[in-house]
Amino acid sequence: MNKIEILALAPLAIISKALEDQYVVHRFWENPDLEKHGPNIRAIATNGPTGVSASVLEKLPAVEIISVFGVGVDAIDLPEAKRRGIAVATTQGVLTDDVADQALALLIALSRQTVAGDQFVRSGNPSWSSFPLTRRVTGKKVGILGLGSIGKALARRLMALDMTISYTNRKPADVPFQFVPDIEKLAADSDFLIITASGGESSRHIVNARVLDALGPKGMLINVARGSVVDEEALISALENRRIAGAGLDVFDNEPRISPKFFTLKNVVLAPHAASGTVETREAMGKLVLGNLAAHFAGEPLLTPLDF
Ligand code: 8YV
Protein backbone atom coordinates (compact mmCIF):
# COMPACT_ATOMS: atom_id res chain seq x y z
CA MET A 1 0.00 0.00 0.00
CA ASN A 2 1.22 3.50 -0.76
CA LYS A 3 2.31 5.48 2.25
CA ILE A 4 0.10 8.38 3.29
CA GLU A 5 1.66 11.80 2.60
CA ILE A 6 2.00 14.31 5.40
CA LEU A 7 3.49 17.79 5.80
CA ALA A 8 5.84 18.40 8.75
CA LEU A 9 5.90 22.12 9.56
CA ALA A 10 8.62 21.77 12.23
CA PRO A 11 11.39 19.14 12.58
CA LEU A 12 9.97 17.28 15.68
CA ALA A 13 13.31 15.50 16.05
CA ILE A 14 12.15 12.98 18.63
CA ILE A 15 9.66 11.39 16.19
CA SER A 16 11.18 12.31 12.84
CA LYS A 17 12.38 8.76 12.19
CA ALA A 18 9.05 7.20 13.19
CA LEU A 19 7.22 9.66 10.96
CA GLU A 20 9.53 8.89 8.02
CA ASP A 21 9.03 5.14 8.56
CA GLN A 22 5.27 5.40 8.46
CA TYR A 23 4.55 8.28 6.08
CA VAL A 24 5.93 10.16 3.12
CA VAL A 25 7.03 13.30 4.97
CA HIS A 26 7.30 16.62 3.14
CA ARG A 27 9.52 18.89 5.22
CA PHE A 28 8.24 22.44 5.05
CA TRP A 29 11.63 23.96 5.97
CA GLU A 30 13.11 22.34 2.84
CA ASN A 31 10.62 24.22 0.65
CA PRO A 32 8.72 21.27 -0.82
CA ASP A 33 6.81 21.88 -4.04
CA LEU A 34 3.34 22.27 -2.53
CA GLU A 35 1.77 23.07 -5.92
CA LYS A 36 2.70 19.52 -6.88
CA HIS A 37 2.44 17.60 -3.56
CA GLY A 38 -0.18 19.72 -1.74
CA PRO A 39 -3.20 17.89 -3.18
CA ASN A 40 -1.83 14.53 -1.91
CA ILE A 41 -1.10 15.66 1.65
CA ARG A 42 -3.63 14.30 4.16
CA ALA A 43 -2.11 15.33 7.50
CA ILE A 44 0.00 18.04 9.12
CA ALA A 45 2.43 17.55 12.00
CA THR A 46 3.41 20.78 13.74
CA ASN A 47 4.38 22.19 17.13
CA GLY A 48 2.78 24.81 19.37
CA PRO A 49 4.76 27.90 18.37
CA THR A 50 4.71 27.09 14.63
CA GLY A 51 1.02 26.20 14.37
CA VAL A 52 -0.56 26.18 10.89
CA SER A 53 -1.23 29.38 8.96
CA ALA A 54 -4.10 30.07 6.58
CA SER A 55 -1.62 30.29 3.68
CA VAL A 56 -0.38 26.74 4.34
CA LEU A 57 -3.90 25.33 4.70
CA GLU A 58 -4.82 26.94 1.39
CA LYS A 59 -2.23 24.81 -0.40
CA LEU A 60 -3.51 21.56 1.12
CA PRO A 61 -7.01 20.88 -0.20
CA ALA A 62 -7.05 17.25 1.02
CA VAL A 63 -5.75 17.70 4.56
CA GLU A 64 -7.84 15.87 7.17
CA ILE A 65 -5.96 16.24 10.45
CA ILE A 66 -3.50 18.53 12.24
CA SER A 67 -1.50 16.68 14.90
CA VAL A 68 0.19 19.18 17.25
CA PHE A 69 3.34 18.44 19.28
CA GLY A 70 2.19 20.74 22.08
CA VAL A 71 -0.94 22.16 23.68
CA GLY A 72 -0.96 25.73 22.37
CA VAL A 73 -3.18 26.19 19.34
CA ASP A 74 -2.90 29.97 19.10
CA ALA A 75 -0.81 29.76 15.92
CA ILE A 76 -3.31 27.50 14.13
CA ASP A 77 -6.00 29.05 11.95
CA LEU A 78 -8.75 27.24 13.87
CA PRO A 79 -11.73 28.97 12.22
CA GLU A 80 -10.45 27.79 8.83
CA ALA A 81 -9.76 24.26 10.16
CA LYS A 82 -13.29 24.14 11.55
CA ARG A 83 -14.84 25.45 8.35
CA ARG A 84 -13.09 22.70 6.41
CA GLY A 85 -13.85 19.98 8.96
CA ILE A 86 -10.15 19.36 9.67
CA ALA A 87 -9.59 17.52 12.98
CA VAL A 88 -7.03 18.88 15.44
CA ALA A 89 -5.24 16.84 18.11
CA THR A 90 -2.86 18.21 20.76
CA THR A 91 -0.64 16.61 23.39
CA GLN A 92 -3.03 17.63 26.12
CA GLY A 93 -2.22 16.29 29.58
CA VAL A 94 1.33 15.00 29.25
CA LEU A 95 3.25 18.28 29.59
CA THR A 96 1.23 19.87 32.40
CA ASP A 97 3.59 18.95 35.24
CA ASP A 98 6.78 19.91 33.40
CA VAL A 99 5.47 23.36 32.53
CA ALA A 100 4.38 23.91 36.13
CA ASP A 101 7.83 22.76 37.29
CA GLN A 102 9.49 25.23 34.92
CA ALA A 103 7.38 28.12 36.22
CA LEU A 104 8.40 27.23 39.77
CA ALA A 105 12.05 26.84 38.74
CA LEU A 106 12.06 30.29 37.11
CA LEU A 107 10.34 31.80 40.14
CA ILE A 108 12.91 30.41 42.57
CA ALA A 109 15.87 31.09 40.25
CA LEU A 110 14.79 34.71 39.86
CA SER A 111 13.99 35.36 43.48
CA ARG A 112 17.02 33.55 44.90
CA GLN A 113 19.40 34.70 42.12
CA THR A 114 20.40 31.12 41.34
CA VAL A 115 21.95 31.95 37.96
CA ALA A 116 23.87 34.98 39.27
CA GLY A 117 25.10 32.81 42.16
CA ASP A 118 26.41 30.21 39.72
CA GLN A 119 28.23 32.91 37.72
CA PHE A 120 29.60 34.40 40.93
CA VAL A 121 31.10 31.10 42.10
CA ARG A 122 32.56 30.40 38.64
CA SER A 123 34.21 33.85 38.65
CA GLY A 124 36.49 32.59 41.42
CA ASN A 125 35.68 35.55 43.69
CA PRO A 126 36.53 34.28 47.21
CA SER A 127 34.51 36.99 48.95
CA TRP A 128 31.33 34.93 49.10
CA SER A 129 29.80 37.17 51.76
CA SER A 130 29.71 39.98 49.19
CA PHE A 131 27.11 38.09 47.14
CA PRO A 132 23.95 40.21 47.52
CA LEU A 133 21.06 39.02 49.67
CA THR A 134 18.12 37.72 47.68
CA ARG A 135 14.33 37.59 48.19
CA ARG A 136 12.42 34.92 50.10
CA VAL A 137 9.99 32.68 48.21
CA THR A 138 8.13 30.78 50.95
CA GLY A 139 4.96 32.45 52.18
CA LYS A 140 4.73 35.07 49.43
CA LYS A 141 1.65 36.12 47.42
CA VAL A 142 1.28 34.73 43.93
CA GLY A 143 -1.16 35.77 41.21
CA ILE A 144 -1.76 33.13 38.55
CA LEU A 145 -3.03 34.42 35.24
CA GLY A 146 -4.95 31.56 33.59
CA LEU A 147 -6.04 28.72 35.87
CA GLY A 148 -6.25 25.81 33.42
CA SER A 149 -4.59 22.48 34.08
CA ILE A 150 -1.07 24.01 34.10
CA GLY A 151 -2.13 26.85 36.42
CA LYS A 152 -3.71 24.33 38.79
CA ALA A 153 -0.63 22.08 38.77
CA LEU A 154 1.45 25.15 39.57
CA ALA A 155 -0.90 26.15 42.40
CA ARG A 156 -0.44 22.70 43.98
CA ARG A 157 3.32 23.25 44.01
CA LEU A 158 2.98 26.77 45.42
CA MET A 159 0.78 25.52 48.26
CA ALA A 160 3.71 23.38 49.43
CA LEU A 161 5.63 26.66 49.79
CA ASP A 162 2.87 28.19 51.95
CA MET A 163 2.17 30.79 49.30
CA THR A 164 -1.10 32.73 49.14
CA ILE A 165 -2.65 32.13 45.74
CA SER A 166 -5.06 34.34 43.78
CA TYR A 167 -5.96 34.00 40.14
CA THR A 168 -7.49 35.65 37.12
CA ASN A 169 -9.34 33.43 34.71
CA ARG A 170 -12.15 33.69 32.16
CA LYS A 171 -14.44 32.38 34.91
CA PRO A 172 -14.08 31.35 38.56
CA ALA A 173 -12.84 27.77 39.04
CA ASP A 174 -13.76 25.32 41.77
CA VAL A 175 -10.60 25.98 43.81
CA PRO A 176 -9.85 27.32 47.29
CA PHE A 177 -8.05 30.39 45.92
CA GLN A 178 -9.25 33.96 45.55
CA PHE A 179 -10.68 34.80 42.12
CA VAL A 180 -9.63 38.30 41.04
CA PRO A 181 -11.17 39.12 37.66
CA ASP A 182 -9.16 42.33 37.22
CA ILE A 183 -5.54 41.67 36.18
CA GLU A 184 -4.28 45.02 37.46
CA LYS A 185 -5.71 44.24 40.88
CA LEU A 186 -4.25 40.72 40.76
CA ALA A 187 -0.82 42.20 39.96
CA ALA A 188 -1.11 44.88 42.66
CA ASP A 189 -1.83 42.19 45.28
CA SER A 190 0.97 39.81 44.16
CA ASP A 191 4.68 39.44 44.83
CA PHE A 192 4.86 37.14 41.79
CA LEU A 193 2.59 37.29 38.76
CA ILE A 194 2.76 34.02 36.80
CA ILE A 195 1.32 33.63 33.32
CA THR A 196 -0.11 30.21 32.46
CA ALA A 197 -2.88 31.50 30.16
CA SER A 198 -3.39 30.42 26.55
CA GLY A 199 -2.02 32.65 23.83
CA GLY A 200 -4.11 34.10 21.01
CA GLU A 201 -6.04 37.26 20.25
CA SER A 202 -8.11 37.24 23.45
CA SER A 203 -5.02 37.31 25.69
CA ARG A 204 -2.77 39.45 23.48
CA HIS A 205 -0.88 42.06 25.55
CA ILE A 206 -3.22 41.70 28.53
CA VAL A 207 -0.10 42.14 30.65
CA ASN A 208 0.60 45.75 29.68
CA ALA A 209 2.41 48.74 31.22
CA ARG A 210 -0.42 49.36 33.71
CA VAL A 211 -0.36 45.75 34.93
CA LEU A 212 3.43 45.86 35.28
CA ASP A 213 3.26 49.14 37.22
CA ALA A 214 0.64 47.56 39.48
CA LEU A 215 3.03 44.62 40.09
CA GLY A 216 5.51 47.25 41.22
CA PRO A 217 9.23 47.59 41.97
CA LYS A 218 9.31 44.53 44.26
CA GLY A 219 7.14 42.40 41.97
CA MET A 220 8.37 39.68 39.65
CA LEU A 221 6.81 38.33 36.45
CA ILE A 222 7.06 34.71 35.27
CA ASN A 223 5.86 33.67 31.81
CA VAL A 224 5.69 30.04 30.64
CA ALA A 225 2.73 30.58 28.30
CA ARG A 226 3.22 32.72 25.21
CA GLY A 227 5.25 35.87 24.61
CA SER A 228 2.17 37.46 23.05
CA VAL A 229 0.35 37.66 26.41
CA VAL A 230 2.82 40.38 27.48
CA ASP A 231 3.41 43.74 25.84
CA GLU A 232 7.14 43.05 25.48
CA GLU A 233 8.15 46.65 24.85
CA ALA A 234 6.41 47.65 28.08
CA LEU A 235 8.08 44.73 29.87
CA ILE A 236 11.59 45.67 28.71
CA SER A 237 11.01 49.28 29.74
CA ALA A 238 9.70 48.20 33.18
CA LEU A 239 12.75 45.94 33.64
CA GLU A 240 15.24 48.60 32.47
CA ASN A 241 13.79 51.22 34.79
CA ARG A 242 13.28 48.76 37.67
CA ARG A 243 9.55 49.52 37.73
CA ILE A 244 9.31 45.77 38.34
CA ALA A 245 12.01 43.78 40.15
CA GLY A 246 12.56 41.10 37.53
CA ALA A 247 11.20 38.53 35.10
CA GLY A 248 11.66 34.80 34.55
CA LEU A 249 10.81 34.07 30.94
CA ASP A 250 10.50 30.85 28.94
CA VAL A 251 8.63 32.52 26.08
CA PHE A 252 9.12 35.69 24.03
CA ASP A 253 8.07 37.60 20.96
CA ASN A 254 9.95 36.53 17.82
CA GLU A 255 11.43 33.32 19.25
CA PRO A 256 14.19 32.31 18.91
CA ARG A 257 15.52 35.66 17.65
CA ILE A 258 14.42 37.58 20.70
CA SER A 259 15.07 41.23 21.46
CA PRO A 260 18.81 41.62 22.24
CA LYS A 261 17.80 44.01 25.03
CA PHE A 262 17.10 40.93 27.17
CA PHE A 263 20.78 39.94 27.00
CA THR A 264 21.95 43.05 28.84
CA LEU A 265 19.34 42.99 31.61
CA LYS A 266 20.60 41.72 34.97
CA ASN A 267 17.13 41.25 36.45
CA VAL A 268 15.96 38.44 34.16
CA VAL A 269 16.31 34.67 34.03
CA LEU A 270 15.82 33.41 30.48
CA ALA A 271 14.94 29.96 29.14
CA PRO A 272 14.72 28.77 25.51
CA HIS A 273 10.99 27.86 25.41
CA ALA A 274 11.90 24.61 27.13
CA ALA A 275 9.16 24.13 29.73
CA SER A 276 7.98 20.86 28.17
CA GLY A 277 11.55 19.91 27.25
CA THR A 278 12.26 16.84 29.35
CA VAL A 279 13.05 13.45 27.84
CA GLU A 280 10.04 11.89 29.54
CA THR A 281 7.55 14.49 28.39
CA ARG A 282 8.87 14.94 24.87
CA GLU A 283 8.70 11.14 24.39
CA ALA A 284 5.11 11.14 25.64
CA MET A 285 4.28 14.08 23.36
CA GLY A 286 5.84 12.29 20.39
CA LYS A 287 3.82 9.15 21.10
CA LEU A 288 0.62 11.18 21.14
CA VAL A 289 1.43 12.93 17.86
CA LEU A 290 2.02 9.55 16.20
CA GLY A 291 -0.92 7.93 18.03
CA ASN A 292 -3.36 10.62 16.95
CA LEU A 293 -2.30 10.30 13.30
CA ALA A 294 -2.53 6.51 13.47
CA ALA A 295 -5.97 6.63 15.12
CA HIS A 296 -7.25 9.04 12.49
CA PHE A 297 -6.08 6.95 9.55
CA ALA A 298 -7.42 3.77 11.19
CA GLY A 299 -10.84 5.44 11.44
CA GLU A 300 -10.68 5.36 15.24
CA PRO A 301 -11.36 8.18 17.73
CA LEU A 302 -8.42 10.51 18.30
CA LEU A 303 -6.52 9.97 21.57
CA THR A 304 -6.44 13.65 22.51
CA PRO A 305 -8.76 15.58 20.20
CA LEU A 306 -9.13 19.34 20.50
CA ASP A 307 -12.72 20.32 21.06
CA PHE A 308 -13.20 23.52 19.07
C1 8YV B 1 6.09 23.38 22.30
C2 8YV B 1 4.40 24.59 23.50
O1 8YV B 1 5.15 22.75 21.55
O2 8YV B 1 2.76 23.04 24.13
C3 8YV B 1 3.01 24.10 23.59
O3 8YV B 1 2.14 24.83 23.11
O4 8YV B 1 4.63 25.72 23.23
C4 8YV B 1 5.54 23.67 23.68
O5 8YV B 1 5.25 22.53 24.39
C5 8YV B 1 7.31 22.56 22.35
O6 8YV B 1 8.26 23.36 22.90
C6 8YV B 1 7.78 22.14 20.97
O7 8YV B 1 8.08 23.23 20.19
PDB file of C-alpha atoms and ligand atoms in Angstrom, residues 12 46-50 68-74 91 95 99 225-226 251 272-277 282 285, ligand 1:
ATOM      1  CA  LEU A  12       9.972  17.278  15.685  1.00  0.00           C
ATOM      2  CA  THR A  46       3.415  20.778  13.740  1.00  0.00           C
ATOM      3  CA  ASN A  47       4.376  22.192  17.128  1.00  0.00           C
ATOM      4  CA  GLY A  48       2.782  24.805  19.370  1.00  0.00           C
ATOM      5  CA  PRO A  49       4.758  27.895  18.365  1.00  0.00           C
ATOM      6  CA  THR A  50       4.713  27.088  14.628  1.00  0.00           C
ATOM      7  CA  VAL A  68       0.189  19.176  17.245  1.00  0.00           C
ATOM      8  CA  PHE A  69       3.338  18.438  19.276  1.00  0.00           C
ATOM      9  CA  GLY A  70       2.188  20.743  22.085  1.00  0.00           C
ATOM     10  CA  VAL A  71      -0.944  22.157  23.679  1.00  0.00           C
ATOM     11  CA  GLY A  72      -0.956  25.728  22.366  1.00  0.00           C
ATOM     12  CA  VAL A  73      -3.184  26.193  19.336  1.00  0.00           C
ATOM     13  CA  ASP A  74      -2.900  29.972  19.103  1.00  0.00           C
ATOM     14  CA  THR A  91      -0.636  16.614  23.385  1.00  0.00           C
ATOM     15  CA  LEU A  95       3.248  18.278  29.587  1.00  0.00           C
ATOM     16  CA  VAL A  99       5.468  23.357  32.527  1.00  0.00           C
ATOM     17  CA  ALA A 225       2.733  30.577  28.305  1.00  0.00           C
ATOM     18  CA  ARG A 226       3.216  32.715  25.206  1.00  0.00           C
ATOM     19  CA  VAL A 251       8.626  32.522  26.078  1.00  0.00           C
ATOM     20  CA  PRO A 272      14.717  28.769  25.507  1.00  0.00           C
ATOM     21  CA  HIS A 273      10.990  27.864  25.409  1.00  0.00           C
ATOM     22  CA  ALA A 274      11.899  24.613  27.128  1.00  0.00           C
ATOM     23  CA  ALA A 275       9.163  24.134  29.727  1.00  0.00           C
ATOM     24  CA  SER A 276       7.981  20.861  28.165  1.00  0.00           C
ATOM     25  CA  GLY A 277      11.546  19.911  27.247  1.00  0.00           C
ATOM     26  CA  ARG A 282       8.870  14.938  24.871  1.00  0.00           C
ATOM     27  CA  MET A 285       4.282  14.075  23.356  1.00  0.00           C
TER      28      MET A 285
HETATM   29  C1  8YV B   1       6.093  23.377  22.297  1.00  0.00           C
HETATM   30  C2  8YV B   1       4.397  24.587  23.500  1.00  0.00           C
HETATM   31  O1  8YV B   1       5.149  22.750  21.554  1.00  0.00           O
HETATM   32  O2  8YV B   1       2.757  23.044  24.134  1.00  0.00           O
HETATM   33  C3  8YV B   1       3.013  24.105  23.592  1.00  0.00           C
HETATM   34  O3  8YV B   1       2.135  24.834  23.111  1.00  0.00           O
HETATM   35  O4  8YV B   1       4.630  25.723  23.231  1.00  0.00           O
HETATM   36  C4  8YV B   1       5.537  23.670  23.681  1.00  0.00           C
HETATM   37  O5  8YV B   1       5.252  22.528  24.391  1.00  0.00           O
HETATM   38  C5  8YV B   1       7.314  22.562  22.349  1.00  0.00           C
HETATM   39  O6  8YV B   1       8.265  23.362  22.903  1.00  0.00           O
HETATM   40  C6  8YV B   1       7.783  22.136  20.969  1.00  0.00           C
HETATM   41  O7  8YV B   1       8.078  23.228  20.194  1.00  0.00           O
END
